[in-house]
């Protein structure tokens, strides 16, 4: 199954996918394309270094439909069958989502439904929770609200700030995201209502 990865920044989750593929742990998923909505970000260099086609589709200067059409055109051109949002910081509408039903997953650095949106680790520290973590979920038109595929809890330490907590959460998401992508490609995820089952 050809996978397209949408990124906006550092691309450490993309790197985890690349590394998993290199170890033979991603099959039957194949990384076919990386799209960044921002030029010059480290994620693009990571894709290029791994020999994965990488393109920039800027949201700037396009309205939402034109941006999503440009994304869809690149994905179609590269035969992409499923999409991973790996630190992609734009909200997608049903115009885009309807083209890949149950074929778009996102990784988010909190135990959803707590702390959706941006700066989830800062939100968790500010709220004083004792437990945060990572959620990988199917994407629907809600903000970080789609059916949950996998979660891993990460304890919050008394001396944590947003950066230290996020760093420990990222270690877990780098492990769980490739595993979810492999299962998705293998047809091992089914979804009834909000309930996702992994075979
Ligand atoms: C990741 O931790 C991801 O969970 C988060 O952005 C980071 C991107 O890191 N995504 C969100 O907050 C989405 N709401 P990366 O570019 O190094 O993979």
PDB file of C-alpha atoms and ligand atoms in Angstrom:
ATOM      1  CA  UNK A   1       0.000   0.000   0.000  1.00  0.00           C
ATOM      2  CA  UNK A   2       1.499   3.318  -1.105  1.00  0.00           C
ATOM      3  CA  UNK A   3       1.653   5.800   1.770  1.00  0.00           C
ATOM      4  CA  UNK A   4       1.817   9.586   1.501  1.00  0.00           C
ATOM      5  CA  UNK A   5       3.198  11.412   4.539  1.00  0.00           C
ATOM      6  CA  UNK A   6       2.137  15.007   5.176  1.00  0.00           C
ATOM      7  CA  UNK A   7       4.553  17.062   7.278  1.00  0.00           C
ATOM      8  CA  UNK A   8       5.144  20.643   8.382  1.00  0.00           C
ATOM      9  CA  UNK A   9       8.384  20.683  10.364  1.00  0.00           C
ATOM     10  CA  UNK A  10      11.062  18.560  11.980  1.00  0.00           C
ATOM     11  CA  UNK A  11       9.904  15.238  10.608  1.00  0.00           C
ATOM     12  CA  UNK A  12      11.069  13.017  13.459  1.00  0.00           C
ATOM     13  CA  UNK A  13       7.940  10.892  12.986  1.00  0.00           C
ATOM     14  CA  UNK A  14       8.668  10.701   9.268  1.00  0.00           C
ATOM     15  CA  UNK A  15      12.188   9.547  10.228  1.00  0.00           C
ATOM     16  CA  UNK A  16      10.698   6.830  12.438  1.00  0.00           C
ATOM     17  CA  UNK A  17       8.669   5.624   9.437  1.00  0.00           C
ATOM     18  CA  UNK A  18      11.752   5.741   7.197  1.00  0.00           C
ATOM     19  CA  UNK A  19      13.788   3.786   9.755  1.00  0.00           C
ATOM     20  CA  UNK A  20      11.019   1.213  10.201  1.00  0.00           C
ATOM     21  CA  UNK A  21      10.850   0.760   6.425  1.00  0.00           C
ATOM     22  CA  UNK A  22      14.639   0.302   6.270  1.00  0.00           C
ATOM     23  CA  UNK A  23      14.368  -2.430   8.908  1.00  0.00           C
ATOM     24  CA  UNK A  24      11.632  -4.143   6.886  1.00  0.00           C
ATOM     25  CA  UNK A  25       9.039  -3.411   9.585  1.00  0.00           C
ATOM     26  CA  UNK A  26       6.621  -1.270   7.561  1.00  0.00           C
ATOM     27  CA  UNK A  27       5.625  -3.728   4.836  1.00  0.00           C
ATOM     28  CA  UNK A  28       3.141  -4.051   3.219  1.00  0.00           C
ATOM     29  CA  UNK A  29       3.238  -0.237   3.512  1.00  0.00           C
ATOM     30  CA  UNK A  30       5.622   1.651   1.233  1.00  0.00           C
ATOM     31  CA  UNK A  31       6.540   5.309   1.708  1.00  0.00           C
ATOM     32  CA  UNK A  32       5.704   6.742  -1.717  1.00  0.00           C
ATOM     33  CA  UNK A  33       5.593  10.505  -1.200  1.00  0.00           C
ATOM     34  CA  UNK A  34       6.247  13.217   1.377  1.00  0.00           C
ATOM     35  CA  UNK A  35       4.423  16.547   1.113  1.00  0.00           C
ATOM     36  CA  UNK A  36       5.262  19.586   3.210  1.00  0.00           C
ATOM     37  CA  UNK A  37       3.092  22.674   3.345  1.00  0.00           C
ATOM     38  CA  UNK A  38       6.207  24.636   4.306  1.00  0.00           C
ATOM     39  CA  UNK A  39       9.358  24.980   2.205  1.00  0.00           C
ATOM     40  CA  UNK A  40      12.801  24.323   3.642  1.00  0.00           C
ATOM     41  CA  UNK A  41      11.789  22.237   6.661  1.00  0.00           C
ATOM     42  CA  UNK A  42      14.020  19.403   7.985  1.00  0.00           C
ATOM     43  CA  UNK A  43      11.349  16.808   7.119  1.00  0.00           C
ATOM     44  CA  UNK A  44      11.972  17.437   3.405  1.00  0.00           C
ATOM     45  CA  UNK A  45      15.704  16.744   3.806  1.00  0.00           C
ATOM     46  CA  UNK A  46      14.924  13.531   5.659  1.00  0.00           C
ATOM     47  CA  UNK A  47      12.732  12.372   2.751  1.00  0.00           C
ATOM     48  CA  UNK A  48      15.342  13.309   0.173  1.00  0.00           C
ATOM     49  CA  UNK A  49      18.090  11.520   2.113  1.00  0.00           C
ATOM     50  CA  UNK A  50      15.935   8.383   2.107  1.00  0.00           C
ATOM     51  CA  UNK A  51      15.239   8.659  -1.633  1.00  0.00           C
ATOM     52  CA  UNK A  52      11.522   9.288  -1.147  1.00  0.00           C
ATOM     53  CA  UNK A  53       9.883  11.791  -3.527  1.00  0.00           C
ATOM     54  CA  UNK A  54       9.310  15.029  -1.615  1.00  0.00           C
ATOM     55  CA  UNK A  55       7.307  18.034  -2.731  1.00  0.00           C
ATOM     56  CA  UNK A  56       6.160  21.320  -1.252  1.00  0.00           C
ATOM     57  CA  UNK A  57       2.505  22.306  -1.526  1.00  0.00           C
ATOM     58  CA  UNK A  58       2.184  25.653   0.193  1.00  0.00           C
ATOM     59  CA  UNK A  59      -1.057  26.602   1.891  1.00  0.00           C
ATOM     60  CA  UNK A  60       0.032  30.210   1.699  1.00  0.00           C
ATOM     61  CA  UNK A  61      -1.624  32.043  -1.174  1.00  0.00           C
ATOM     62  CA  UNK A  62      -4.226  29.329  -1.784  1.00  0.00           C
ATOM     63  CA  UNK A  63      -7.737  29.066  -0.400  1.00  0.00           C
ATOM     64  CA  UNK A  64      -8.589  25.849   1.448  1.00  0.00           C
ATOM     65  CA  UNK A  65     -10.152  24.045  -1.521  1.00  0.00           C
ATOM     66  CA  UNK A  66      -7.291  24.975  -3.859  1.00  0.00           C
ATOM     67  CA  UNK A  67      -4.749  23.825  -1.238  1.00  0.00           C
ATOM     68  CA  UNK A  68      -6.515  20.503  -0.756  1.00  0.00           C
ATOM     69  CA  UNK A  69      -6.910  20.011  -4.524  1.00  0.00           C
ATOM     70  CA  UNK A  70      -3.167  20.569  -4.935  1.00  0.00           C
ATOM     71  CA  UNK A  71      -2.453  17.987  -2.211  1.00  0.00           C
ATOM     72  CA  UNK A  72      -4.879  15.504  -3.787  1.00  0.00           C
ATOM     73  CA  UNK A  73      -3.299  15.971  -7.217  1.00  0.00           C
ATOM     74  CA  UNK A  74       0.200  15.159  -5.878  1.00  0.00           C
ATOM     75  CA  UNK A  75      -1.086  12.160  -3.937  1.00  0.00           C
ATOM     76  CA  UNK A  76      -2.886  10.829  -7.031  1.00  0.00           C
ATOM     77  CA  UNK A  77       0.169  11.432  -9.222  1.00  0.00           C
ATOM     78  CA  UNK A  78       2.220   9.208  -6.917  1.00  0.00           C
ATOM     79  CA  UNK A  79      -0.429   6.502  -6.544  1.00  0.00           C
ATOM     80  CA  UNK A  80      -0.920   7.151  -2.830  1.00  0.00           C
ATOM     81  CA  UNK A  81      -3.562   4.922  -1.209  1.00  0.00           C
ATOM     82  CA  UNK A  82      -3.341   6.059   2.415  1.00  0.00           C
ATOM     83  CA  UNK A  83      -2.169   9.230   4.136  1.00  0.00           C
ATOM     84  CA  UNK A  84      -0.250   9.765   7.380  1.00  0.00           C
ATOM     85  CA  UNK A  85      -0.331  13.164   9.055  1.00  0.00           C
ATOM     86  CA  UNK A  86       3.024  13.302  10.853  1.00  0.00           C
ATOM     87  CA  UNK A  87       3.275  16.706  12.443  1.00  0.00           C
ATOM     88  CA  UNK A  88       1.154  18.253   9.671  1.00  0.00           C
ATOM     89  CA  UNK A  89      -0.170  21.446  11.210  1.00  0.00           C
ATOM     90  CA  UNK A  90      -3.082  22.234   8.883  1.00  0.00           C
ATOM     91  CA  UNK A  91      -6.709  21.235   9.371  1.00  0.00           C
ATOM     92  CA  UNK A  92      -8.160  19.242   6.458  1.00  0.00           C
ATOM     93  CA  UNK A  93     -11.805  19.479   5.446  1.00  0.00           C
ATOM     94  CA  UNK A  94     -14.173  16.793   4.199  1.00  0.00           C
ATOM     95  CA  UNK A  95     -13.339  17.913   0.652  1.00  0.00           C
ATOM     96  CA  UNK A  96      -9.987  16.165   1.198  1.00  0.00           C
ATOM     97  CA  UNK A  97     -10.974  13.573   3.814  1.00  0.00           C
ATOM     98  CA  UNK A  98     -13.779  12.043   1.731  1.00  0.00           C
ATOM     99  CA  UNK A  99     -11.235  10.947  -0.873  1.00  0.00           C
ATOM    100  CA  UNK A 100      -9.500   8.620   1.616  1.00  0.00           C
ATOM    101  CA  UNK A 101     -12.190   7.114   3.868  1.00  0.00           C
ATOM    102  CA  UNK A 102     -10.543   5.373   6.857  1.00  0.00           C
ATOM    103  CA  UNK A 103      -7.245   5.822   5.073  1.00  0.00           C
ATOM    104  CA  UNK A 104      -5.928   8.903   6.893  1.00  0.00           C
ATOM    105  CA  UNK A 105      -4.239   8.667  10.288  1.00  0.00           C
ATOM    106  CA  UNK A 106      -2.785  11.345  12.542  1.00  0.00           C
ATOM    107  CA  UNK A 107      -0.428  11.206  15.486  1.00  0.00           C
ATOM    108  CA  UNK A 108      -1.104  13.601  18.341  1.00  0.00           C
ATOM    109  CA  UNK A 109       1.007  14.157  21.491  1.00  0.00           C
ATOM    110  CA  UNK A 110      -1.659  13.729  24.182  1.00  0.00           C
ATOM    111  CA  UNK A 111      -4.176  11.182  25.390  1.00  0.00           C
ATOM    112  CA  UNK A 112      -7.123  12.415  23.338  1.00  0.00           C
ATOM    113  CA  UNK A 113      -9.759  13.672  23.877  1.00  0.00           C
ATOM    114  CA  UNK A 114      -7.600  15.658  26.338  1.00  0.00           C
ATOM    115  CA  UNK A 115      -5.625  18.544  24.889  1.00  0.00           C
ATOM    116  CA  UNK A 116      -6.445  18.612  21.158  1.00  0.00           C
ATOM    117  CA  UNK A 117      -4.966  21.240  18.851  1.00  0.00           C
ATOM    118  CA  UNK A 118      -1.570  22.865  19.106  1.00  0.00           C
ATOM    119  CA  UNK A 119       0.931  22.720  21.999  1.00  0.00           C
ATOM    120  CA  UNK A 120      -0.613  19.628  23.555  1.00  0.00           C
ATOM    121  CA  UNK A 121       2.355  19.062  25.860  1.00  0.00           C
ATOM    122  CA  UNK A 122       2.236  22.650  27.109  1.00  0.00           C
ATOM    123  CA  UNK A 123      -1.505  22.250  27.698  1.00  0.00           C
ATOM    124  CA  UNK A 124      -0.870  19.041  29.682  1.00  0.00           C
ATOM    125  CA  UNK A 125       1.830  20.638  31.879  1.00  0.00           C
ATOM    126  CA  UNK A 126      -0.283  23.742  32.454  1.00  0.00           C
ATOM    127  CA  UNK A 127      -3.253  21.594  33.494  1.00  0.00           C
ATOM    128  CA  UNK A 128      -1.154  19.608  35.954  1.00  0.00           C
ATOM    129  CA  UNK A 129      -2.138  16.159  34.668  1.00  0.00           C
ATOM    130  CA  UNK A 130      -0.076  13.245  35.955  1.00  0.00           C
ATOM    131  CA  UNK A 131      -0.427  11.214  32.778  1.00  0.00           C
ATOM    132  CA  UNK A 132      -0.237  12.246  29.151  1.00  0.00           C
ATOM    133  CA  UNK A 133       0.883  10.299  26.092  1.00  0.00           C
ATOM    134  CA  UNK A 134       0.333   9.774  22.403  1.00  0.00           C
ATOM    135  CA  UNK A 135      -2.766   9.022  20.370  1.00  0.00           C
ATOM    136  CA  UNK A 136      -2.830   7.730  16.812  1.00  0.00           C
ATOM    137  CA  UNK A 137      -6.283   8.114  15.315  1.00  0.00           C
ATOM    138  CA  UNK A 138      -8.270   8.116  12.111  1.00  0.00           C
ATOM    139  CA  UNK A 139      -8.857  11.630  10.862  1.00  0.00           C
ATOM    140  CA  UNK A 140     -12.349  13.015  10.493  1.00  0.00           C
ATOM    141  CA  UNK A 141     -13.570  16.580  10.101  1.00  0.00           C
ATOM    142  CA  UNK A 142     -13.328  17.262  13.854  1.00  0.00           C
ATOM    143  CA  UNK A 143     -10.178  18.665  15.467  1.00  0.00           C
ATOM    144  CA  UNK A 144      -8.146  15.637  16.630  1.00  0.00           C
ATOM    145  CA  UNK A 145     -11.461  13.872  17.317  1.00  0.00           C
ATOM    146  CA  UNK A 146     -11.510  10.874  14.978  1.00  0.00           C
ATOM    147  CA  UNK A 147     -11.724   7.205  16.071  1.00  0.00           C
ATOM    148  CA  UNK A 148      -8.746   6.187  18.220  1.00  0.00           C
ATOM    149  CA  UNK A 149      -6.484   3.444  16.888  1.00  0.00           C
ATOM    150  CA  UNK A 150      -3.745   3.337  19.537  1.00  0.00           C
ATOM    151  CA  UNK A 151      -2.699   5.170  22.687  1.00  0.00           C
ATOM    152  CA  UNK A 152       0.383   4.972  24.865  1.00  0.00           C
ATOM    153  CA  UNK A 153       0.486   6.661  28.261  1.00  0.00           C
ATOM    154  CA  UNK A 154       3.504   8.687  29.381  1.00  0.00           C
ATOM    155  CA  UNK A 155       3.797   9.815  33.034  1.00  0.00           C
ATOM    156  CA  UNK A 156       4.255  13.534  33.632  1.00  0.00           C
ATOM    157  CA  UNK A 157       7.122  14.245  36.047  1.00  0.00           C
ATOM    158  CA  UNK A 158       6.870  17.037  38.613  1.00  0.00           C
ATOM    159  CA  UNK A 159       9.792  18.889  37.021  1.00  0.00           C
ATOM    160  CA  UNK A 160       8.567  18.480  33.425  1.00  0.00           C
ATOM    161  CA  UNK A 161       8.182  21.448  31.126  1.00  0.00           C
ATOM    162  CA  UNK A 162       6.486  21.219  27.737  1.00  0.00           C
ATOM    163  CA  UNK A 163       9.754  20.364  25.968  1.00  0.00           C
ATOM    164  CA  UNK A 164      10.851  17.561  28.304  1.00  0.00           C
ATOM    165  CA  UNK A 165       7.392  15.993  28.313  1.00  0.00           C
ATOM    166  CA  UNK A 166       7.090  16.239  24.533  1.00  0.00           C
ATOM    167  CA  UNK A 167      10.504  14.607  24.089  1.00  0.00           C
ATOM    168  CA  UNK A 168       9.414  11.546  26.118  1.00  0.00           C
ATOM    169  CA  UNK A 169       6.053  11.417  24.319  1.00  0.00           C
ATOM    170  CA  UNK A 170       7.869  11.497  20.979  1.00  0.00           C
ATOM    171  CA  UNK A 171       9.917   8.416  21.909  1.00  0.00           C
ATOM    172  CA  UNK A 172       6.615   6.546  22.222  1.00  0.00           C
ATOM    173  CA  UNK A 173       5.020   7.969  19.084  1.00  0.00           C
ATOM    174  CA  UNK A 174       8.081   7.012  17.045  1.00  0.00           C
ATOM    175  CA  UNK A 175       7.413   3.430  18.093  1.00  0.00           C
ATOM    176  CA  UNK A 176       3.627   3.303  17.803  1.00  0.00           C
ATOM    177  CA  UNK A 177       3.084   5.260  14.564  1.00  0.00           C
ATOM    178  CA  UNK A 178       5.030   2.854  12.286  1.00  0.00           C
ATOM    179  CA  UNK A 179       3.228  -0.082  13.880  1.00  0.00           C
ATOM    180  CA  UNK A 180      -0.170   1.514  13.145  1.00  0.00           C
ATOM    181  CA  UNK A 181       0.851   2.253   9.553  1.00  0.00           C
ATOM    182  CA  UNK A 182       1.911  -1.367   9.078  1.00  0.00           C
ATOM    183  CA  UNK A 183      -1.399  -2.613  10.471  1.00  0.00           C
ATOM    184  CA  UNK A 184      -3.387  -0.186   8.309  1.00  0.00           C
ATOM    185  CA  UNK A 185      -1.599  -1.365   5.170  1.00  0.00           C
ATOM    186  CA  UNK A 186      -2.059  -4.992   6.194  1.00  0.00           C
ATOM    187  CA  UNK A 187      -5.831  -4.449   6.448  1.00  0.00           C
ATOM    188  CA  UNK A 188      -5.768  -5.256  10.162  1.00  0.00           C
ATOM    189  CA  UNK A 189      -7.749  -2.204  11.340  1.00  0.00           C
ATOM    190  CA  UNK A 190     -11.524  -2.144  11.266  1.00  0.00           C
ATOM    191  CA  UNK A 191     -13.767   0.621  12.495  1.00  0.00           C
ATOM    192  CA  UNK A 192     -17.367   0.440  13.675  1.00  0.00           C
ATOM    193  CA  UNK A 193     -18.678   3.805  14.771  1.00  0.00           C
ATOM    194  CA  UNK A 194     -15.977   5.105  17.081  1.00  0.00           C
ATOM    195  CA  UNK A 195     -14.556   1.707  17.935  1.00  0.00           C
ATOM    196  CA  UNK A 196     -11.410   0.648  16.119  1.00  0.00           C
ATOM    197  CA  UNK A 197     -10.396  -2.966  16.336  1.00  0.00           C
ATOM    198  CA  UNK A 198      -6.941  -4.263  15.514  1.00  0.00           C
ATOM    199  CA  UNK A 199      -6.816  -7.942  14.476  1.00  0.00           C
TER     200      UNK A 199
HETATM  201  C1  LIG B   1       4.605  15.399  16.806  1.00  0.00           C
HETATM  202  O1  LIG B   1       4.904  15.197  18.153  1.00  0.00           O
HETATM  203  C2  LIG B   1       3.120  15.279  16.555  1.00  0.00           C
HETATM  204  O2  LIG B   1       2.487  14.426  17.445  1.00  0.00           O
HETATM  205  C3  LIG B   1       2.672  16.695  16.733  1.00  0.00           C
HETATM  206  O3  LIG B   1       3.697  17.482  16.171  1.00  0.00           O
HETATM  207  C4  LIG B   1       4.924  16.825  16.358  1.00  0.00           C
HETATM  208  C5  LIG B   1       5.674  16.851  15.052  1.00  0.00           C
HETATM  209  O4  LIG B   1       6.968  16.343  15.234  1.00  0.00           O
HETATM  210  N1  LIG B   1       1.404  16.916  16.086  1.00  0.00           N
HETATM  211  C6  LIG B   1       0.466  17.724  16.560  1.00  0.00           C
HETATM  212  O5  LIG B   1       0.605  18.401  17.559  1.00  0.00           O
HETATM  213  C7  LIG B   1      -0.809  17.755  15.739  1.00  0.00           C
HETATM  214  N2  LIG B   1      -1.862  18.403  16.450  1.00  0.00           N
HETATM  215  P1  LIG B   1       7.818  15.849  13.990  1.00  0.00           P
HETATM  216  O6  LIG B   1       7.703  16.889  12.877  1.00  0.00           O
HETATM  217  O7  LIG B   1       9.225  15.776  14.529  1.00  0.00           O
HETATM  218  O8  LIG B   1       7.295  14.508  13.562  1.00  0.00           O
END
